[in-house]
Amino acid sequence: MTTPTSPTRGLSRRALMTSAGTAALGVLGGVAGTRALAADAAPASETRPAAAPSGFASFSWLGTSGWKIRTPATTVLLDPYVTRFDTGLAAGRFAATARLRVDAAALDRALGRAGSADGVVDSILVTHTHWDHFADVPHLARTRGAMVFTTLTGYHLALAMGVPQGQLAVVRGGEEMRLGDLVVRVVPSLHSRTATGALLFPGVRTQRPARPRTIADLPEGDTLSYLLRSPQGRSVLLLGGSDYDDQALRGLRVDTVALPVPSTDVTAGYAERLLTVLDQPEQIVLVHWDDFETPLANPPRTSDATRTRMRDLTEQIRRLSPRTRVVEPEYGTPLDLL
């Protein structure tokens, strides 16, 4: 989890979470626009296809690392955290005991009403089980009948939160799956760390626990990423935390990366290693930077400190890979990535 902050507060919420243990939430909204933070991409190298995105899939950012992906045959969600609730951050009193809750009306507004054609969800991909990635997943699975692909920890947590066993699939990395007309590769990944090198809410669940009630009841539980491919061969890598496993990414051909903005400098060579191992992808979409405890509205809100981090990351990418375009999404605005 990266940790966004509110521009209206004197205390940096990122700084607060870094000292408390770093966490973040993202959310969804509804109106328009994306902004390119870097120059347009230079011509692609000979090692990459010249074909542009074909409009095969629509990617709509749900805040944090969340996405709604629609193709002609399927609708897939990644880390669909839409409910916002107070964890004490705004008051400078982050509480691991903050109670979990679900805002069903917000989910219907963001994803389409349950039972409607627009609200159909076929599959949900989970990168890890911190609350800002997982808390809405059990409700969505129960109300929309979606299949949930998650870690062993996510499997046991979802069971404890009322998801039928038949809607749960455990993945660990290396799987190649067809979900409708998408091919999805599960990629082992890593979670970001606090300024001290610690991990917020570490742990795994190897058996069904008591029903989770607080945010601390949803541990990280290992982290995955997902590579989505279109029939035309284009690919998008969706990361859920601001770290990754270089070896797991090696050899993958990736056109676009959804890249979380880190909230600390603990992860060494964050941009450089990624650009090297992925051979300078055409496009990077910045995610996991928005404030998660303010009303949903475009443009997404964040703190001045986070904006500085976003600018610094963009400048690093431009310097290291001038051909790579960097995009800042807005809530609910379709992007043509495949």
PDB file of C-alpha atoms in Angstrom, residues 197-325:
ATOM      1  CA  GLY A 197      11.611  -1.681   6.061  1.00  0.00           C
ATOM      2  CA  ALA A 198       8.632  -3.241   7.842  1.00  0.00           C
ATOM      3  CA  LEU A 199       5.427  -4.545   6.274  1.00  0.00           C
ATOM      4  CA  LEU A 200       2.030  -3.304   7.407  1.00  0.00           C
ATOM      5  CA  PHE A 201      -0.204  -6.087   8.756  1.00  0.00           C
ATOM      6  CA  PRO A 202       2.049  -8.985   7.718  1.00  0.00           C
ATOM      7  CA  GLY A 203       0.918 -12.575   7.850  1.00  0.00           C
ATOM      8  CA  VAL A 204      -0.866 -15.340   5.992  1.00  0.00           C
ATOM      9  CA  ARG A 205      -3.953 -17.390   6.711  1.00  0.00           C
ATOM     10  CA  THR A 206      -3.563 -21.119   6.185  1.00  0.00           C
ATOM     11  CA  GLN A 207      -6.998 -21.949   7.518  1.00  0.00           C
ATOM     12  CA  ARG A 208     -10.342 -20.214   7.799  1.00  0.00           C
ATOM     13  CA  PRO A 209     -10.217 -17.565  10.547  1.00  0.00           C
ATOM     14  CA  ALA A 210     -13.029 -15.911  12.463  1.00  0.00           C
ATOM     15  CA  ARG A 211     -14.902 -13.410  10.331  1.00  0.00           C
ATOM     16  CA  PRO A 212     -12.700 -10.313   9.867  1.00  0.00           C
ATOM     17  CA  ARG A 213     -14.062  -7.246  11.630  1.00  0.00           C
ATOM     18  CA  THR A 214     -11.237  -4.670  11.466  1.00  0.00           C
ATOM     19  CA  ILE A 215      -8.648  -3.583   8.913  1.00  0.00           C
ATOM     20  CA  ALA A 216      -5.937  -5.403  10.896  1.00  0.00           C
ATOM     21  CA  ASP A 217      -7.856  -8.646  10.345  1.00  0.00           C
ATOM     22  CA  LEU A 218      -6.942  -8.421   6.645  1.00  0.00           C
ATOM     23  CA  PRO A 219      -3.190  -9.112   6.431  1.00  0.00           C
ATOM     24  CA  GLU A 220      -1.056  -8.740   3.308  1.00  0.00           C
ATOM     25  CA  GLY A 221      -1.055 -12.502   2.782  1.00  0.00           C
ATOM     26  CA  ASP A 222       1.503 -12.545  -0.104  1.00  0.00           C
ATOM     27  CA  THR A 223       1.289 -10.363  -3.199  1.00  0.00           C
ATOM     28  CA  LEU A 224       0.627 -11.130  -6.864  1.00  0.00           C
ATOM     29  CA  SER A 225       0.455  -9.134 -10.074  1.00  0.00           C
ATOM     30  CA  TYR A 226      -1.418  -9.934 -13.273  1.00  0.00           C
ATOM     31  CA  LEU A 227      -0.427  -9.726 -16.935  1.00  0.00           C
ATOM     32  CA  LEU A 228      -3.432  -9.401 -19.265  1.00  0.00           C
ATOM     33  CA  ARG A 229      -3.118 -10.168 -22.986  1.00  0.00           C
ATOM     34  CA  SER A 230      -5.482  -9.455 -25.856  1.00  0.00           C
ATOM     35  CA  PRO A 231      -6.020 -11.785 -28.839  1.00  0.00           C
ATOM     36  CA  GLN A 232      -3.928  -9.286 -30.832  1.00  0.00           C
ATOM     37  CA  GLY A 233      -0.973  -9.935 -28.516  1.00  0.00           C
ATOM     38  CA  ARG A 234      -0.801  -6.648 -26.630  1.00  0.00           C
ATOM     39  CA  SER A 235      -0.286  -6.838 -22.872  1.00  0.00           C
ATOM     40  CA  VAL A 236      -0.858  -4.861 -19.681  1.00  0.00           C
ATOM     41  CA  LEU A 237       0.854  -5.603 -16.348  1.00  0.00           C
ATOM     42  CA  LEU A 238      -1.247  -4.647 -13.307  1.00  0.00           C
ATOM     43  CA  LEU A 239       0.704  -4.173 -10.058  1.00  0.00           C
ATOM     44  CA  GLY A 240      -0.965  -3.774  -6.661  1.00  0.00           C
ATOM     45  CA  GLY A 241       1.955  -2.657  -4.485  1.00  0.00           C
ATOM     46  CA  SER A 242       5.000  -0.476  -5.050  1.00  0.00           C
ATOM     47  CA  ASP A 243       7.499  -3.325  -5.317  1.00  0.00           C
ATOM     48  CA  TYR A 244       7.987  -6.277  -7.628  1.00  0.00           C
ATOM     49  CA  ASP A 245      10.105  -9.384  -8.234  1.00  0.00           C
ATOM     50  CA  ASP A 246      12.613  -8.722 -11.021  1.00  0.00           C
ATOM     51  CA  GLN A 247      13.093 -12.407 -11.734  1.00  0.00           C
ATOM     52  CA  ALA A 248       9.370 -13.018 -12.069  1.00  0.00           C
ATOM     53  CA  LEU A 249       9.119 -10.192 -14.623  1.00  0.00           C
ATOM     54  CA  ARG A 250      12.149 -11.207 -16.640  1.00  0.00           C
ATOM     55  CA  GLY A 251      11.276 -12.302 -20.172  1.00  0.00           C
ATOM     56  CA  LEU A 252       7.733 -10.897 -20.129  1.00  0.00           C
ATOM     57  CA  ARG A 253       6.757  -8.681 -23.050  1.00  0.00           C
ATOM     58  CA  VAL A 254       4.747  -5.820 -21.589  1.00  0.00           C
ATOM     59  CA  ASP A 255       3.316  -2.825 -23.465  1.00  0.00           C
ATOM     60  CA  THR A 256       1.758  -0.974 -20.499  1.00  0.00           C
ATOM     61  CA  VAL A 257       2.391  -1.123 -16.739  1.00  0.00           C
ATOM     62  CA  ALA A 258      -0.029   0.108 -14.059  1.00  0.00           C
ATOM     63  CA  LEU A 259       2.611   1.257 -11.581  1.00  0.00           C
ATOM     64  CA  PRO A 260       1.888   2.242  -7.952  1.00  0.00           C
ATOM     65  CA  VAL A 261       3.602   5.408  -6.726  1.00  0.00           C
ATOM     66  CA  PRO A 262       5.860   4.524  -3.761  1.00  0.00           C
ATOM     67  CA  SER A 263       5.433   6.398  -0.492  1.00  0.00           C
ATOM     68  CA  THR A 264       8.974   5.735   0.757  1.00  0.00           C
ATOM     69  CA  ASP A 265      12.444   5.346  -0.746  1.00  0.00           C
ATOM     70  CA  VAL A 266      13.083   1.921   0.767  1.00  0.00           C
ATOM     71  CA  THR A 267      12.639   0.061  -2.533  1.00  0.00           C
ATOM     72  CA  ALA A 268      15.952   0.667  -4.287  1.00  0.00           C
ATOM     73  CA  GLY A 269      16.060   1.440  -8.006  1.00  0.00           C
ATOM     74  CA  TYR A 270      12.283   1.301  -8.286  1.00  0.00           C
ATOM     75  CA  ALA A 271      11.924   2.865 -11.736  1.00  0.00           C
ATOM     76  CA  GLU A 272      15.307   1.854 -13.136  1.00  0.00           C
ATOM     77  CA  ARG A 273      14.976  -1.857 -12.376  1.00  0.00           C
ATOM     78  CA  LEU A 274      11.442  -2.017 -13.758  1.00  0.00           C
ATOM     79  CA  LEU A 275      12.333  -0.250 -17.007  1.00  0.00           C
ATOM     80  CA  THR A 276      15.364  -2.482 -17.443  1.00  0.00           C
ATOM     81  CA  VAL A 277      13.706  -5.822 -16.801  1.00  0.00           C
ATOM     82  CA  LEU A 278      10.701  -4.934 -18.990  1.00  0.00           C
ATOM     83  CA  ASP A 279      12.826  -3.415 -21.768  1.00  0.00           C
ATOM     84  CA  GLN A 280      11.285   0.054 -21.565  1.00  0.00           C
ATOM     85  CA  PRO A 281       7.529  -0.479 -21.939  1.00  0.00           C
ATOM     86  CA  GLU A 282       5.586   1.891 -24.168  1.00  0.00           C
ATOM     87  CA  GLN A 283       3.418   3.299 -21.391  1.00  0.00           C
ATOM     88  CA  ILE A 284       3.200   3.564 -17.611  1.00  0.00           C
ATOM     89  CA  VAL A 285      -0.064   4.470 -15.867  1.00  0.00           C
ATOM     90  CA  LEU A 286       0.466   5.779 -12.333  1.00  0.00           C
ATOM     91  CA  VAL A 287      -1.844   4.291  -9.702  1.00  0.00           C
ATOM     92  CA  HIS A 288      -2.152   4.022  -5.913  1.00  0.00           C
ATOM     93  CA  TRP A 289      -1.524   7.708  -5.304  1.00  0.00           C
ATOM     94  CA  ASP A 290      -4.975   9.137  -4.647  1.00  0.00           C
ATOM     95  CA  ASP A 291      -6.404  10.196  -1.283  1.00  0.00           C
ATOM     96  CA  PHE A 292      -8.740   7.535   0.024  1.00  0.00           C
ATOM     97  CA  GLU A 293     -10.800   9.264   2.715  1.00  0.00           C
ATOM     98  CA  THR A 294     -12.324  12.174   0.821  1.00  0.00           C
ATOM     99  CA  PRO A 295     -15.443  12.209  -1.373  1.00  0.00           C
ATOM    100  CA  LEU A 296     -14.958  10.808  -4.858  1.00  0.00           C
ATOM    101  CA  ALA A 297     -14.560  13.485  -7.488  1.00  0.00           C
ATOM    102  CA  ASN A 298     -12.293  14.260 -10.398  1.00  0.00           C
ATOM    103  CA  PRO A 299      -9.606  15.397 -10.421  1.00  0.00           C
ATOM    104  CA  PRO A 300      -8.530  12.861  -7.774  1.00  0.00           C
ATOM    105  CA  ARG A 301      -7.160  14.451  -4.628  1.00  0.00           C
ATOM    106  CA  THR A 302      -3.769  13.879  -3.109  1.00  0.00           C
ATOM    107  CA  SER A 303      -1.224  15.827  -1.085  1.00  0.00           C
ATOM    108  CA  ASP A 304       1.511  18.136  -2.232  1.00  0.00           C
ATOM    109  CA  ALA A 305       4.049  15.606  -0.961  1.00  0.00           C
ATOM    110  CA  THR A 306       2.540  12.859  -3.087  1.00  0.00           C
ATOM    111  CA  ARG A 307       2.414  15.159  -6.112  1.00  0.00           C
ATOM    112  CA  THR A 308       6.122  15.741  -5.636  1.00  0.00           C
ATOM    113  CA  ARG A 309       6.739  12.009  -5.561  1.00  0.00           C
ATOM    114  CA  MET A 310       4.685  11.574  -8.729  1.00  0.00           C
ATOM    115  CA  ARG A 311       6.691  14.296 -10.497  1.00  0.00           C
ATOM    116  CA  ASP A 312       9.977  12.798  -9.331  1.00  0.00           C
ATOM    117  CA  LEU A 313       8.968   9.328 -10.516  1.00  0.00           C
ATOM    118  CA  THR A 314       7.835  10.704 -13.875  1.00  0.00           C
ATOM    119  CA  GLU A 315      11.110  12.580 -14.318  1.00  0.00           C
ATOM    120  CA  GLN A 316      13.077   9.414 -13.551  1.00  0.00           C
ATOM    121  CA  ILE A 317      11.103   7.469 -16.130  1.00  0.00           C
ATOM    122  CA  ARG A 318      11.546  10.182 -18.775  1.00  0.00           C
ATOM    123  CA  ARG A 319      15.282  10.334 -18.118  1.00  0.00           C
ATOM    124  CA  LEU A 320      15.772   6.560 -18.166  1.00  0.00           C
ATOM    125  CA  SER A 321      13.335   5.749 -20.974  1.00  0.00           C
ATOM    126  CA  PRO A 322      12.386   8.747 -23.158  1.00  0.00           C
ATOM    127  CA  ARG A 323      10.191   6.498 -25.324  1.00  0.00           C
ATOM    128  CA  THR A 324       7.909   5.616 -22.374  1.00  0.00           C
ATOM    129  CA  ARG A 325       4.757   7.688 -21.955  1.00  0.00           C
TER     130      ARG A 325
END
